[in-house]
JSON list of C-alpha atoms in Angstrom, two decimals:
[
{"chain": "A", "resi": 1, "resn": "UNK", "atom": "CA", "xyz": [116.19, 181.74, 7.29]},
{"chain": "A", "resi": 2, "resn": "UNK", "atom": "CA", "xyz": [116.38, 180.44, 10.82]},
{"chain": "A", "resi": 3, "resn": "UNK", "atom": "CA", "xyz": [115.95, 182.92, 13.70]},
{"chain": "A", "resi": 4, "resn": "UNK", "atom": "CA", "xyz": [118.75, 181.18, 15.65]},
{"chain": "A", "resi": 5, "resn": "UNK", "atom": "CA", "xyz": [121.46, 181.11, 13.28]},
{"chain": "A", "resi": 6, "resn": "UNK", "atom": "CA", "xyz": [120.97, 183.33, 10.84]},
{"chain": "A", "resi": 7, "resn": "UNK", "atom": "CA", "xyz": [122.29, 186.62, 12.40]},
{"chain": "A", "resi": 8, "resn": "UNK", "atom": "CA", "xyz": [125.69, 184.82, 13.24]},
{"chain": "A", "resi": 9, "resn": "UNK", "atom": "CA", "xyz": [125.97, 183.75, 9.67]},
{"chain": "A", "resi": 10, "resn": "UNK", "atom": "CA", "xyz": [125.24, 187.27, 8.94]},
{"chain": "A", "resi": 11, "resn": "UNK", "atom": "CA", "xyz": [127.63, 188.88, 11.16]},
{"chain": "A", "resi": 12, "resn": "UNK", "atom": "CA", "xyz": [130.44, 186.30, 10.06]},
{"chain": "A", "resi": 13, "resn": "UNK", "atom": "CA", "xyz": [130.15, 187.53, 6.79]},
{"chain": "A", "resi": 14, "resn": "UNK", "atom": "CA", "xyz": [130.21, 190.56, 7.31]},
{"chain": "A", "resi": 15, "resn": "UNK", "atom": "CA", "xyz": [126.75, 191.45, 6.18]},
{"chain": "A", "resi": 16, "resn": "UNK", "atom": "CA", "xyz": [125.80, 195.21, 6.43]},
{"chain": "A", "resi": 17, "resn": "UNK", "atom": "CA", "xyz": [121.88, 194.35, 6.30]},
{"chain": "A", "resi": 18, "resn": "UNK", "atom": "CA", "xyz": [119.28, 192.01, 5.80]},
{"chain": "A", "resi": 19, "resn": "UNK", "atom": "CA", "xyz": [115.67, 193.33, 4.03]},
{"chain": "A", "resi": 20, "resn": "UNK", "atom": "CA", "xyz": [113.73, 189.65, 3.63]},
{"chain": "A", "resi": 21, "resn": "UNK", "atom": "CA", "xyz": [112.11, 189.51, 7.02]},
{"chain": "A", "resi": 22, "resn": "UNK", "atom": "CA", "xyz": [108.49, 190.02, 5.99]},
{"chain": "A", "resi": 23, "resn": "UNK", "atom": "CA", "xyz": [105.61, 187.59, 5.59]},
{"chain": "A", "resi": 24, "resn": "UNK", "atom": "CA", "xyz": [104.82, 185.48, 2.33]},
{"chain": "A", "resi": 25, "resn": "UNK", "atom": "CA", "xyz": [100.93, 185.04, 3.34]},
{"chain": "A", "resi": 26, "resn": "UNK", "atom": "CA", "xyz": [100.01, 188.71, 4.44]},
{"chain": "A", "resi": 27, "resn": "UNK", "atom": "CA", "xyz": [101.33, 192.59, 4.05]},
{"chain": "A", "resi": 28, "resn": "UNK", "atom": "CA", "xyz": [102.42, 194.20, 7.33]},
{"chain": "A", "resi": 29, "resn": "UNK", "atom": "CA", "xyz": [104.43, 194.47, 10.11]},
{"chain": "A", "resi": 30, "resn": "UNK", "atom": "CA", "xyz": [106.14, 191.14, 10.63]},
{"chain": "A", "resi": 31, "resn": "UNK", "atom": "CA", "xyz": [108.16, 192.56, 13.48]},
{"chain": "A", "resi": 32, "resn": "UNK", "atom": "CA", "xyz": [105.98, 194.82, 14.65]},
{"chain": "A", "resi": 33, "resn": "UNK", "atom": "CA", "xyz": [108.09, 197.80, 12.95]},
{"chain": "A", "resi": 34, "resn": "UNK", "atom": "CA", "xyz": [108.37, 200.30, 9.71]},
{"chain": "A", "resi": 35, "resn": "UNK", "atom": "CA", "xyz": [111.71, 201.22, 10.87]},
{"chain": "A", "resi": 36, "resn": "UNK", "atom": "CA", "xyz": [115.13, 199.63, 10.04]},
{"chain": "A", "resi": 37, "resn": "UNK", "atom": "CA", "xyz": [116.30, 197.79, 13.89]},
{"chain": "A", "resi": 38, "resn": "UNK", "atom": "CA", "xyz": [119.22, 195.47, 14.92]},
{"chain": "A", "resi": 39, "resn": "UNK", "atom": "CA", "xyz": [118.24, 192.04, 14.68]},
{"chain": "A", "resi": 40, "resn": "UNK", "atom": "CA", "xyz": [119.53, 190.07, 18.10]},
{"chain": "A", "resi": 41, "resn": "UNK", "atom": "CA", "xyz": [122.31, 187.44, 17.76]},
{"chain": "A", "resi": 42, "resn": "UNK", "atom": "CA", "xyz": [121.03, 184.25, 20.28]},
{"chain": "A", "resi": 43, "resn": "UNK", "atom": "CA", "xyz": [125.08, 182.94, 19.67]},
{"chain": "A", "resi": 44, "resn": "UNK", "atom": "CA", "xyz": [126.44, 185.91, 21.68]},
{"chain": "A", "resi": 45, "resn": "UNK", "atom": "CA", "xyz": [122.96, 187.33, 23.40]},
{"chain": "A", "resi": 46, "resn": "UNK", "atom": "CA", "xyz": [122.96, 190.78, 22.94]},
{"chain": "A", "resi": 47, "resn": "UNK", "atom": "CA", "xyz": [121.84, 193.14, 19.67]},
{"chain": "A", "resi": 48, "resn": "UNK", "atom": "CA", "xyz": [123.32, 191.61, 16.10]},
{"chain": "A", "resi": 49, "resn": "UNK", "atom": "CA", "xyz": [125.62, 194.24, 13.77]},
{"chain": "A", "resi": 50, "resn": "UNK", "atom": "CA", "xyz": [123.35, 193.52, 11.05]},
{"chain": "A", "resi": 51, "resn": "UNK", "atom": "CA", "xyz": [120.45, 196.14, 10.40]},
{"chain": "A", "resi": 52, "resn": "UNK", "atom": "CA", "xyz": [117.26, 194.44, 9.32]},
{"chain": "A", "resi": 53, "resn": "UNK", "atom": "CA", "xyz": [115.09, 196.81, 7.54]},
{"chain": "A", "resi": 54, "resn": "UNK", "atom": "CA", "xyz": [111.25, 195.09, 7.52]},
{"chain": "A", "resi": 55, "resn": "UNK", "atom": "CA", "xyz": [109.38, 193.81, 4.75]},
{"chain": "A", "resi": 56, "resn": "UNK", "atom": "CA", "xyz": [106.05, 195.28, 4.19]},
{"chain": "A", "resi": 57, "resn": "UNK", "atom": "CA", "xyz": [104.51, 194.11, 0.76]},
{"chain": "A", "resi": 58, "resn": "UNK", "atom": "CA", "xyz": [105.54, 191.28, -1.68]},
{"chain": "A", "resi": 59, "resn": "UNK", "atom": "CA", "xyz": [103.85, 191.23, -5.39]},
{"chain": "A", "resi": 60, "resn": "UNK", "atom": "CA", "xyz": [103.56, 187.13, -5.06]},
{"chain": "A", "resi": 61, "resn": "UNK", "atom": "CA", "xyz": [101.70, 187.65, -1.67]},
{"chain": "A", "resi": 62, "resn": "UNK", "atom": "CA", "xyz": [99.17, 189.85, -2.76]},
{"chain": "A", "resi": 63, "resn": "UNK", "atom": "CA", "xyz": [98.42, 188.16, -6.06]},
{"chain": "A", "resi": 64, "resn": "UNK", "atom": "CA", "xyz": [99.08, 184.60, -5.17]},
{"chain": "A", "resi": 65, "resn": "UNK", "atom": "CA", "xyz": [98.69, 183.95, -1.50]},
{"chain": "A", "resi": 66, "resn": "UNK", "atom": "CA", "xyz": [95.96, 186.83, -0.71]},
{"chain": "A", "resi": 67, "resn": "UNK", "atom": "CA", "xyz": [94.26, 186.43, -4.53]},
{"chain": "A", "resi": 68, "resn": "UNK", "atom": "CA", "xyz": [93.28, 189.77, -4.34]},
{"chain": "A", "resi": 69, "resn": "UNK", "atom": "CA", "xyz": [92.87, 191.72, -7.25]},
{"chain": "A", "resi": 70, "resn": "UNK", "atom": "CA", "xyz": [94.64, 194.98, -8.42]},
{"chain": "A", "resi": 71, "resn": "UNK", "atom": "CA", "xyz": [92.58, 196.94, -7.45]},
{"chain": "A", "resi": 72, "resn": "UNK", "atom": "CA", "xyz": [91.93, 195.14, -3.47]},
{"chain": "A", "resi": 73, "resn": "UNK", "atom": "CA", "xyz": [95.97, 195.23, -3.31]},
{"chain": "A", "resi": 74, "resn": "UNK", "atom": "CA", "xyz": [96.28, 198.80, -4.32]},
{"chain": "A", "resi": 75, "resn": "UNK", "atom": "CA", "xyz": [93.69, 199.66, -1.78]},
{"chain": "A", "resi": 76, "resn": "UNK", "atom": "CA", "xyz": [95.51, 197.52, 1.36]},
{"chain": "A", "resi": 77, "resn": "UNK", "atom": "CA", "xyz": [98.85, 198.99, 0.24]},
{"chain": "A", "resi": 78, "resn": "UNK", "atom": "CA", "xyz": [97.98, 202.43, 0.11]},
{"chain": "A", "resi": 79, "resn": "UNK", "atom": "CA", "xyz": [96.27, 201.89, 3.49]},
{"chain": "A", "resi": 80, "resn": "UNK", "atom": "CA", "xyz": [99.57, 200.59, 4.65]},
{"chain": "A", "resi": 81, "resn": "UNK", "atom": "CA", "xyz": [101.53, 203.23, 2.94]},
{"chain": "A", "resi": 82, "resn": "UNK", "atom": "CA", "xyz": [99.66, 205.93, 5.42]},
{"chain": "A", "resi": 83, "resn": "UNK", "atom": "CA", "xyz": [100.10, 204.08, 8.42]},
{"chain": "A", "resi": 84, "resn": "UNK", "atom": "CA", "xyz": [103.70, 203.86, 7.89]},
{"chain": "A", "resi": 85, "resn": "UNK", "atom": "CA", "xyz": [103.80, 207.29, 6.61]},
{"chain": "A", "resi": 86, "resn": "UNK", "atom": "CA", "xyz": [102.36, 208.63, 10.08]},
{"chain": "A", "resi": 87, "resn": "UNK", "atom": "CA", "xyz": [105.45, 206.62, 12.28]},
{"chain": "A", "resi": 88, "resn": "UNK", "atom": "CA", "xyz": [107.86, 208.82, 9.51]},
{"chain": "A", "resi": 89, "resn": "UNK", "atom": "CA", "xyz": [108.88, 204.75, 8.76]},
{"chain": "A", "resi": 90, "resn": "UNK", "atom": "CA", "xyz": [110.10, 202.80, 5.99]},
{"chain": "A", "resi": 91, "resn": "UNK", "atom": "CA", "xyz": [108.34, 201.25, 3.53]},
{"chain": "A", "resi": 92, "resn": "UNK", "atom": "CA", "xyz": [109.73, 198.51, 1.53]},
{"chain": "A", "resi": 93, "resn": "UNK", "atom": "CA", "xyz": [108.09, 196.81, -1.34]},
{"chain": "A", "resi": 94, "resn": "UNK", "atom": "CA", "xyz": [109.41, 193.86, -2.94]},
{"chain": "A", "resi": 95, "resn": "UNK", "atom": "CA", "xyz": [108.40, 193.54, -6.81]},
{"chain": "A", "resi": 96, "resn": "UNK", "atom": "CA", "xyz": [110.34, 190.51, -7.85]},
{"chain": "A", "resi": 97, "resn": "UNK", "atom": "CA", "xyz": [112.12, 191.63, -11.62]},
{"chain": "A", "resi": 98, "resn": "UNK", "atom": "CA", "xyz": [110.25, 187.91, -13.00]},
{"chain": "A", "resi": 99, "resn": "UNK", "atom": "CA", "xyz": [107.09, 190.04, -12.47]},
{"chain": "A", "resi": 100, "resn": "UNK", "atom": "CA", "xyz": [107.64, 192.47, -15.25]},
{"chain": "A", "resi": 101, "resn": "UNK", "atom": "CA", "xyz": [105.87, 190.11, -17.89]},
{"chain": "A", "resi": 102, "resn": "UNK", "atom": "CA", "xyz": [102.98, 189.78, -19.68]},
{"chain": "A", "resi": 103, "resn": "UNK", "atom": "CA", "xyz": [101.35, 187.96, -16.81]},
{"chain": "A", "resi": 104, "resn": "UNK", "atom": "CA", "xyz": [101.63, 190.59, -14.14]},
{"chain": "A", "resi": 105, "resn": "UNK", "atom": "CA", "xyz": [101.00, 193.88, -16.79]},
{"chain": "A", "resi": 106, "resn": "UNK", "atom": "CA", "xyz": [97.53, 194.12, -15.04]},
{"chain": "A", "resi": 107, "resn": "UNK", "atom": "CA", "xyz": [99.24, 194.08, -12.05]},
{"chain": "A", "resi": 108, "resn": "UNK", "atom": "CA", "xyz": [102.20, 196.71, -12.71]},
{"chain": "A", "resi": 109, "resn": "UNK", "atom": "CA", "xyz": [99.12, 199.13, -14.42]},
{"chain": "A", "resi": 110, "resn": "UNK", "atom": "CA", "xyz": [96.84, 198.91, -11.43]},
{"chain": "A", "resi": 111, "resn": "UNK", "atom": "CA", "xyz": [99.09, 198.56, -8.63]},
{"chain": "A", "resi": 112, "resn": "UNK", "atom": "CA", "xyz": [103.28, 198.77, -8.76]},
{"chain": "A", "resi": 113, "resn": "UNK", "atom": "CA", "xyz": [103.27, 202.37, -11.04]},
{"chain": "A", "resi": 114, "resn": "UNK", "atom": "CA", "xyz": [100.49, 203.72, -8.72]},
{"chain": "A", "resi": 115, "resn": "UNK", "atom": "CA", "xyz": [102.30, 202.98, -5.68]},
{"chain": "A", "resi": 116, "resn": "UNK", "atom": "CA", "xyz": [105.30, 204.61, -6.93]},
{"chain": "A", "resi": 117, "resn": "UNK", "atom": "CA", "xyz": [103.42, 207.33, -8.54]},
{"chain": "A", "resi": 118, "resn": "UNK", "atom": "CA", "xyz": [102.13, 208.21, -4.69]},
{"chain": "A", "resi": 119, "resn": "UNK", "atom": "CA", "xyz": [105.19, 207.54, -2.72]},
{"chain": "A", "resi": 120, "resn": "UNK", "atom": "CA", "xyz": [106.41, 210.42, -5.45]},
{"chain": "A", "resi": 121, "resn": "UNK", "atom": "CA", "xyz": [103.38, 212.54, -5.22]},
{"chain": "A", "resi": 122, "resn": "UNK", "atom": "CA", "xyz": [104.06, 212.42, -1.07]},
{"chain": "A", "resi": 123, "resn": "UNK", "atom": "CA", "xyz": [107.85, 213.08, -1.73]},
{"chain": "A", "resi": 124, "resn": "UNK", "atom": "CA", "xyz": [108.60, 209.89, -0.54]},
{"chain": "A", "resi": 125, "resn": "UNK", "atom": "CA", "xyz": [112.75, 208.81, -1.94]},
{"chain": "A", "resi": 126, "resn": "UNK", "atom": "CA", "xyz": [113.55, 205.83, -3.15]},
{"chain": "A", "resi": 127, "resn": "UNK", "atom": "CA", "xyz": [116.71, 204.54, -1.24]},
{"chain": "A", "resi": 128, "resn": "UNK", "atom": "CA", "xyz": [118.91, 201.85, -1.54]},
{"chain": "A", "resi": 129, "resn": "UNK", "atom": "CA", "xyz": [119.30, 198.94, 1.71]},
{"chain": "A", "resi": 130, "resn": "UNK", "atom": "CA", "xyz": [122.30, 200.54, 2.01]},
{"chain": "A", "resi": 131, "resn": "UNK", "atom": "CA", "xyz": [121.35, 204.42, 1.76]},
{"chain": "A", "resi": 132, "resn": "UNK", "atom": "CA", "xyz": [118.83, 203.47, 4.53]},
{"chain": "A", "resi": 133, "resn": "UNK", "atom": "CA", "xyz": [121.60, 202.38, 6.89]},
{"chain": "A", "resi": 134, "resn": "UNK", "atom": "CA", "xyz": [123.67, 205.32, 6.15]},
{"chain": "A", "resi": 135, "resn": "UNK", "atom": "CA", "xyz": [120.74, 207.62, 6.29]},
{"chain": "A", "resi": 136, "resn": "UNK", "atom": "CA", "xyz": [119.62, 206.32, 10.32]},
{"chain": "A", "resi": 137, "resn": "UNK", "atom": "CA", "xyz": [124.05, 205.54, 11.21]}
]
């Protein structure tokens, strides 16, 4: 990704949105958001047609870059969860499908099923990129 060209590429492609703009060495708000925003195109110097829609938590960050345990990561996710919940925001969760193994079943018993077992319990919907965009259009 490179902040000065990618949005072009994007647009020339005709891409509707972009959801990998989050950190790989921490959980939060890499842009400062929880809500889906046009990204700005330095080519043409105004607002970019592609929606980015922020990256909150990665699996590989919390195991691998944070070494927390299950347990640490539930508790910092569900912390983030609440913050996001009170801005009515977005929260987006990337669980790469590599980390459904036997290496990670700690990991998908203590923290992934939780977290979707409370963004459930607080009615939360799981959406698609795209229903997201349609949903705020």
């Amino acid at each position: 990704y490179s902040i000065r060209e990618t949005q072009k590429i994007h647009e020339e492609g005709q891409v509707a949105y972009d959801a990998s703009q989050g950190f790989s060495d921490m959980i939060g708000f890499k842009n400062g958001t929880c809500l889906p925003f046009k990204g700005f195109c330095y080519q043409t110097e105004k607002a970019s047609s592609v929606w980015e829609i922020p990256l909150h938590v990665m699996d590989v960050t919390l195991k691998n870059h944070l070494k927390l345990t299950p347990e640490q990561a539930l508790e910092k996710t569900v912390n983030l969860i609440s913050e996001i919940g009170e801005h009515q925001g977005v929260f987006s969760l990337l669980w790469h499908p590599g980390n459904c193994s036997d290496e990670w079943s700690l990991w998908l018993e203590k923290l992934y099923i939780p977290v979707l077992d409370l963004l459930e319990s607080r009615e939360w919907r799981s959406m698609s990129g795209r229903e997201i965009i349609d949903s705020i259009k």
